[in-house]
Coordinates of N, CA and C in Angstrom, one line a residue:
X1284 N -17.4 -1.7 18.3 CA -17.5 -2.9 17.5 C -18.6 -2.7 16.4
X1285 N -18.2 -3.2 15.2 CA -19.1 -3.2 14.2 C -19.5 -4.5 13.5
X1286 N -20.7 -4.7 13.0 CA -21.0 -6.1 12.4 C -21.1 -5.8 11.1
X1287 N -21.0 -6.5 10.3 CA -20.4 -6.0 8.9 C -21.1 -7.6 7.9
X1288 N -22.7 -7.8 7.5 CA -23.1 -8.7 6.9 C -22.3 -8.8 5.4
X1289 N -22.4 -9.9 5.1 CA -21.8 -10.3 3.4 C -22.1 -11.4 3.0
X1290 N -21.9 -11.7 1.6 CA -22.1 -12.9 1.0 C -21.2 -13.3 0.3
X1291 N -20.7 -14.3 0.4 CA -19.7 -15.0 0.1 C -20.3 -16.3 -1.2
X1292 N -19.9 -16.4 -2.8 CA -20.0 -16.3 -3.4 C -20.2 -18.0 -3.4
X1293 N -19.7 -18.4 -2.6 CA -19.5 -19.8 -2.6 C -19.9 -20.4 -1.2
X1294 N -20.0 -19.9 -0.1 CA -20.8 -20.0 1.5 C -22.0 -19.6 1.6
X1295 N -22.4 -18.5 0.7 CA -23.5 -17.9 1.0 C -23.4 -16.5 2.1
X1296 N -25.2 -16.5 2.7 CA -24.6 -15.2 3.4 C -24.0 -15.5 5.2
X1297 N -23.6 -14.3 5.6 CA -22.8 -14.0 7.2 C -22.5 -13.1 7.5
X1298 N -22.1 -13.1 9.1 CA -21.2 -12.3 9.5 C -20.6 -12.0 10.7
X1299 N -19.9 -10.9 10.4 CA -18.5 -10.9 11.0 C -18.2 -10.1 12.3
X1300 N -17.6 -10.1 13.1 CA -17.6 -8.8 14.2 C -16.3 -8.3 14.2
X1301 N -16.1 -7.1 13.7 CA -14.3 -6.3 13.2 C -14.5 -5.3 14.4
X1302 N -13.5 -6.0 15.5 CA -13.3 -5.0 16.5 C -11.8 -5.2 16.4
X1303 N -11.2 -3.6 17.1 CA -9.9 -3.2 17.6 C -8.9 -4.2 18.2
X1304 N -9.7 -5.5 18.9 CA -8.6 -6.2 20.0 C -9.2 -7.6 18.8
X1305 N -9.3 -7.8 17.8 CA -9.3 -9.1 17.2 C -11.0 -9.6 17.2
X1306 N -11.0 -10.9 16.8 CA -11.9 -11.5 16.5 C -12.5 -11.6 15.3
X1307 N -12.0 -11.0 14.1 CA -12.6 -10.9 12.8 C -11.8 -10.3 12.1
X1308 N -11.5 -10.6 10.6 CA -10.3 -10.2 10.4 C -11.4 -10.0 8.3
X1309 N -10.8 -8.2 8.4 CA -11.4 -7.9 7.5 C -10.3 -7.9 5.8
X1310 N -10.2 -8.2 4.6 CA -9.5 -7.8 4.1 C -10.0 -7.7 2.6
X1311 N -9.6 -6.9 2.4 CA -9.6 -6.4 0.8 C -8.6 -6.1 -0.2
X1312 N -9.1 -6.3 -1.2 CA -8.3 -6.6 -2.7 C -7.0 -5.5 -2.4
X1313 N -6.3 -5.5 -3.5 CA -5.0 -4.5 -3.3 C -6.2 -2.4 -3.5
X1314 N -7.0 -3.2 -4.9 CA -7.3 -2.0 -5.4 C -8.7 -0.8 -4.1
X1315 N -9.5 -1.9 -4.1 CA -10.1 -1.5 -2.5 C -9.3 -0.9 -1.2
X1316 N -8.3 -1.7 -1.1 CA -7.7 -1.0 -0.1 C -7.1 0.6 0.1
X1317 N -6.8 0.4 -1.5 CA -5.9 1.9 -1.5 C -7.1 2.7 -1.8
X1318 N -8.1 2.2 -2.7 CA -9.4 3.7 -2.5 C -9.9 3.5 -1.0
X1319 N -9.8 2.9 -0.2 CA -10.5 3.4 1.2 C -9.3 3.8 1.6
X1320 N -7.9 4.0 1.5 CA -7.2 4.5 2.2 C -7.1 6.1 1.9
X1321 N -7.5 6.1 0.1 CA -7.0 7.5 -0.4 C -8.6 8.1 0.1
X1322 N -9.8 7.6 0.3 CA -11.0 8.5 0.6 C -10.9 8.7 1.7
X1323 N -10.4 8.2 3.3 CA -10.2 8.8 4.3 C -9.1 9.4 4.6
X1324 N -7.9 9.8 3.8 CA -7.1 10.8 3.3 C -7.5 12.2 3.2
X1325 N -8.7 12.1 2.1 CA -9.2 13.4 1.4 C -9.8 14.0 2.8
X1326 N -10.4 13.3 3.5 CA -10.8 14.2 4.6 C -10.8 14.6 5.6
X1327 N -8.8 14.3 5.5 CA -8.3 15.4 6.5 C -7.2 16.5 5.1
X1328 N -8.4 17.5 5.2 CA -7.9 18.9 4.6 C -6.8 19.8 5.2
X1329 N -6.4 19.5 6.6 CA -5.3 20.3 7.1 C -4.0 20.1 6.8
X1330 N -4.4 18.9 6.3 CA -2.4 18.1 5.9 C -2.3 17.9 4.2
X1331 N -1.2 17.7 3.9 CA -0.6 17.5 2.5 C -0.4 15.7 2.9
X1332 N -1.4 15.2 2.4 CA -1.0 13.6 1.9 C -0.4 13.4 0.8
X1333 N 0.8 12.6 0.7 CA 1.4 12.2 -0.5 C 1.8 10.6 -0.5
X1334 N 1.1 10.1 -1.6 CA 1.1 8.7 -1.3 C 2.2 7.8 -1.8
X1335 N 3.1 7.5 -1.3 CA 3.9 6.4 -2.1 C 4.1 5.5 -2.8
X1336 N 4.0 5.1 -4.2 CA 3.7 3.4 -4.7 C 4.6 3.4 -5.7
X1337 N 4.8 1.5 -5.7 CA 5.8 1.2 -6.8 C 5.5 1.8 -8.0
X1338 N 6.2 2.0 -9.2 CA 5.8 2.1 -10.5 C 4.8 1.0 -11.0
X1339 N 4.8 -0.1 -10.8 CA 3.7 -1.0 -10.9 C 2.4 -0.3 -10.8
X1340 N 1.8 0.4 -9.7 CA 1.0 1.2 -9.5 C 0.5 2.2 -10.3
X1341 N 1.0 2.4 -11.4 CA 0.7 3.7 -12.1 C -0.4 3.9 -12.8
X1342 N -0.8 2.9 -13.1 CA -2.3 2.2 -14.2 C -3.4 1.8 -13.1
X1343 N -3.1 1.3 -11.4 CA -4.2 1.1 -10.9 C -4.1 2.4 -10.4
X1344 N -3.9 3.3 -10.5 CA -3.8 4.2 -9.5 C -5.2 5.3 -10.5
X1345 N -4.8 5.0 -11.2 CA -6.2 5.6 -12.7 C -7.2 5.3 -12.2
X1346 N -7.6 4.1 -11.9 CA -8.9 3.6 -11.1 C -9.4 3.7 -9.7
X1347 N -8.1 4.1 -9.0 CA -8.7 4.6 -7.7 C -9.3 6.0 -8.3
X1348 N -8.4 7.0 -8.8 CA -8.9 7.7 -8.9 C -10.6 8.1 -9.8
X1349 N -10.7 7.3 -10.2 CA -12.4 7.2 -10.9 C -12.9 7.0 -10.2
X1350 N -12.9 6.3 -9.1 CA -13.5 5.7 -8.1 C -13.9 6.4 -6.7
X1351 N -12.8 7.5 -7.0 CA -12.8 8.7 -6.1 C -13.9 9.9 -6.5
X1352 N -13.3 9.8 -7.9 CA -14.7 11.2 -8.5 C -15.7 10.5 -8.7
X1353 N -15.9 9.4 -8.7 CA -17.7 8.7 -8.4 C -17.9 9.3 -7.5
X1354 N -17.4 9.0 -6.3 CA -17.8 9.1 -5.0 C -17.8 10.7 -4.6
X1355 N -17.7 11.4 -5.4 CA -17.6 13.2 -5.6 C -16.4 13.6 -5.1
X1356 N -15.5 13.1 -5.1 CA -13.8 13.6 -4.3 C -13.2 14.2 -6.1
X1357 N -11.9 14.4 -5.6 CA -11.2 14.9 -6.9 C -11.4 16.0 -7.5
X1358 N -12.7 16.5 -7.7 CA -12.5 17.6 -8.6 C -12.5 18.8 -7.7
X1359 N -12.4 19.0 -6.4 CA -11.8 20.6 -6.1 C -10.2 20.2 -5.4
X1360 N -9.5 19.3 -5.6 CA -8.0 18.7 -5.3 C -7.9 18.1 -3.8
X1361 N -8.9 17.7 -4.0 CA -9.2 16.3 -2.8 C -8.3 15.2 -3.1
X1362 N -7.6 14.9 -4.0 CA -6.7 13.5 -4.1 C -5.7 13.9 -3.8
X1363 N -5.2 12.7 -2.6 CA -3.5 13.1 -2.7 C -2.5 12.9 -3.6
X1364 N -1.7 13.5 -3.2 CA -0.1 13.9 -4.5 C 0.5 12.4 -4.0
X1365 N 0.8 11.9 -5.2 CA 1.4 10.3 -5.3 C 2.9 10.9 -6.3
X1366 N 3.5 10.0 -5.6 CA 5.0 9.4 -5.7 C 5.2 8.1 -6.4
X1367 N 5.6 7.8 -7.5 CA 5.8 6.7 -8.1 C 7.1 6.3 -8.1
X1368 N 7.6 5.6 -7.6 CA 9.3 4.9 -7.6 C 9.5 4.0 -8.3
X1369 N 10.7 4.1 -8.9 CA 10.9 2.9 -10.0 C 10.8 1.4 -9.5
X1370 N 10.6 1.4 -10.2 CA 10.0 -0.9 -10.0 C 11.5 -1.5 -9.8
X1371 N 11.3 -2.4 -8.8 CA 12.9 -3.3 -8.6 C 12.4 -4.8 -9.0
X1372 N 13.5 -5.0 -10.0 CA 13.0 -6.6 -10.4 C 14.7 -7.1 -10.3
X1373 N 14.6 -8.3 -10.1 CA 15.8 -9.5 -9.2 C 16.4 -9.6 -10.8
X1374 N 17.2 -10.5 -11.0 CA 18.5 -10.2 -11.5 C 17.6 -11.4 -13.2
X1375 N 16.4 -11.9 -12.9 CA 15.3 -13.1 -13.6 C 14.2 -12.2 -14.4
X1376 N 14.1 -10.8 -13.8 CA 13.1 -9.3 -14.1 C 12.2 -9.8 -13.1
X1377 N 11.8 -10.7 -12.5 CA 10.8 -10.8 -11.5 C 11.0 -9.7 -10.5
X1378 N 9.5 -8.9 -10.5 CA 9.3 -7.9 -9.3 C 10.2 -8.2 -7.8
X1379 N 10.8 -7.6 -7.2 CA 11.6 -7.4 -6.2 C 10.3 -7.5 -5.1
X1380 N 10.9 -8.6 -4.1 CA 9.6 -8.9 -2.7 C 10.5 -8.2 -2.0
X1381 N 11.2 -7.1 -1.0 CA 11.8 -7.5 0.2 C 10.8 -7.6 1.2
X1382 N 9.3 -8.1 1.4 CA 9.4 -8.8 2.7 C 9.2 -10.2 2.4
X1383 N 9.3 -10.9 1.1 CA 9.6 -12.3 1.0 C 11.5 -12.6 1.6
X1384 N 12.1 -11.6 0.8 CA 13.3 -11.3 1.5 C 13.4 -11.6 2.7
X1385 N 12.6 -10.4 3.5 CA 12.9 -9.9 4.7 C 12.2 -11.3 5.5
X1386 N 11.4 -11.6 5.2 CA 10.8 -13.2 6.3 C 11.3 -14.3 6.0
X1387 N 12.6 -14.3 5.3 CA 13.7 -15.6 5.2 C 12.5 -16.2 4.0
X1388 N 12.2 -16.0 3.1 CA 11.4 -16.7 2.5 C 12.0 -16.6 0.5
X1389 N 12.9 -16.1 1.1 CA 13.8 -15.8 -0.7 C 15.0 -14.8 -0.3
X1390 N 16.0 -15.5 -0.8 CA 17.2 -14.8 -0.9 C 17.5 -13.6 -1.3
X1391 N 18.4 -13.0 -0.4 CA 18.7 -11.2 -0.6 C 19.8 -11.1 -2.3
X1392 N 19.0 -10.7 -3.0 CA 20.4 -10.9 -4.7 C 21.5 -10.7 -3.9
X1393 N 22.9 -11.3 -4.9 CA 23.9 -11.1 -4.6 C 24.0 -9.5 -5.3
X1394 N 25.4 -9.2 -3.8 CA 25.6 -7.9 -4.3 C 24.5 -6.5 -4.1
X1395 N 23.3 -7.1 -3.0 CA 22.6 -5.9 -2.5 C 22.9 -6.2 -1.1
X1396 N 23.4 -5.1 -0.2 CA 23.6 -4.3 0.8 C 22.1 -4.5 2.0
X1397 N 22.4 -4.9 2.8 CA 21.8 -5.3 3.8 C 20.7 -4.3 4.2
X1398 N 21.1 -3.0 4.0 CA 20.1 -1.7 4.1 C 18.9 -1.8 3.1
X1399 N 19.3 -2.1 2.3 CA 17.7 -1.7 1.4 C 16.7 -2.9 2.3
X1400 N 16.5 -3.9 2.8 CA 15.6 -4.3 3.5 C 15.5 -3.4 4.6
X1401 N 16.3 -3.3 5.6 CA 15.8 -2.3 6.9 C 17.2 -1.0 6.9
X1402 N 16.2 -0.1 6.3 CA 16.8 1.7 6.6 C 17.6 1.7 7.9
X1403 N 17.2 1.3 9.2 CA 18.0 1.3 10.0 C 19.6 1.3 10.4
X1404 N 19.8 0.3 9.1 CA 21.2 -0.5 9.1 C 22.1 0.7 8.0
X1405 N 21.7 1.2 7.6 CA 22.3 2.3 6.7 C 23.2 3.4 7.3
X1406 N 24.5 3.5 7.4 CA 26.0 4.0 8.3 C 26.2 5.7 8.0
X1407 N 25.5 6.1 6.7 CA 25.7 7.1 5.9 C 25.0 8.5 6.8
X1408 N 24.7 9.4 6.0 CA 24.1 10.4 6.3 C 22.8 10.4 6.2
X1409 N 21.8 11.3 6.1 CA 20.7 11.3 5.3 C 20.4 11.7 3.9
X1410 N 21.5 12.7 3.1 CA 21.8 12.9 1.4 C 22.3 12.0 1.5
X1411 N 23.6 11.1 1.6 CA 23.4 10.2 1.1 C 22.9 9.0 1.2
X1412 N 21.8 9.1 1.7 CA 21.0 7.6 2.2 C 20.2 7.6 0.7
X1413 N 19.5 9.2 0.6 CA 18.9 9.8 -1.0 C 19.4 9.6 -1.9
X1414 N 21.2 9.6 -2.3 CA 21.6 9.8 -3.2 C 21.9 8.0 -3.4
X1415 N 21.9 7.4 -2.5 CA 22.3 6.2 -3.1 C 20.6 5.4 -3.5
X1416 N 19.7 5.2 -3.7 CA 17.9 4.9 -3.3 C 18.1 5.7 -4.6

């Protein structure tokens, strides 16, 4: 267990107890999250991390990485190799949710295939699970 003091900008100060089985519940912005994901990445050197993110991602992904070479990572190829995928936007251009989809919380477009929410349901092979994605 760790105690983790902060100030809250409008509470003032506190704090928290972020253990394994609950009790405190820590969270951070989209852009925080992925630089603490990609800094404890860099320091497992035995593996090839490669990170996945929408195309949306392409511009914050600039900023983790600055944020990386502050912190002295990046310049001997400490960042992992990222994968950018094209952006899915609904039939209005609004960005594609499937877990608003997927939690009954907005309709699947007409004319998409029950697979692209859960891989599981896909009857095909594995080329073509690739060739159709």
């Amino acid at each position: 267990m760790s105690v983790h003091p902060a100030v809250c900008l409008h509470h003032g100060p506190y704090e928290v107890a972020v253990r394994p089985s609950g009790g405190g519940y820590l969270d951070l912005a989209t852009l925080y999250r992925n630089l603490v994901k990609e800094v404890l990445l860099a320091e497992e050197r035995d593996r090839l991390h490669v990170m996945v993110k929408g195309g949306d991602w392409v511009f914050g992904s600039q900023l983790v990485d600055c944020a990386m070479q502050a912190a002295g990572l990046g310049a001997s190829g400490q960042l992992p190799a990222r994968l950018f995928c094209p952006q899915m936007v609904t039939d209005t251009g609004a960005k594609l949710s499937k877990s608003l989809i997927r939690d009954g919380r907005a309709p699947l477009p007409d004319g998409a295939a029950p697979w692209t929410l859960d891989t599981r349901m896909w009857a095909g092979s594995l080329p073509e699970y690739a060739g159709a994605c």
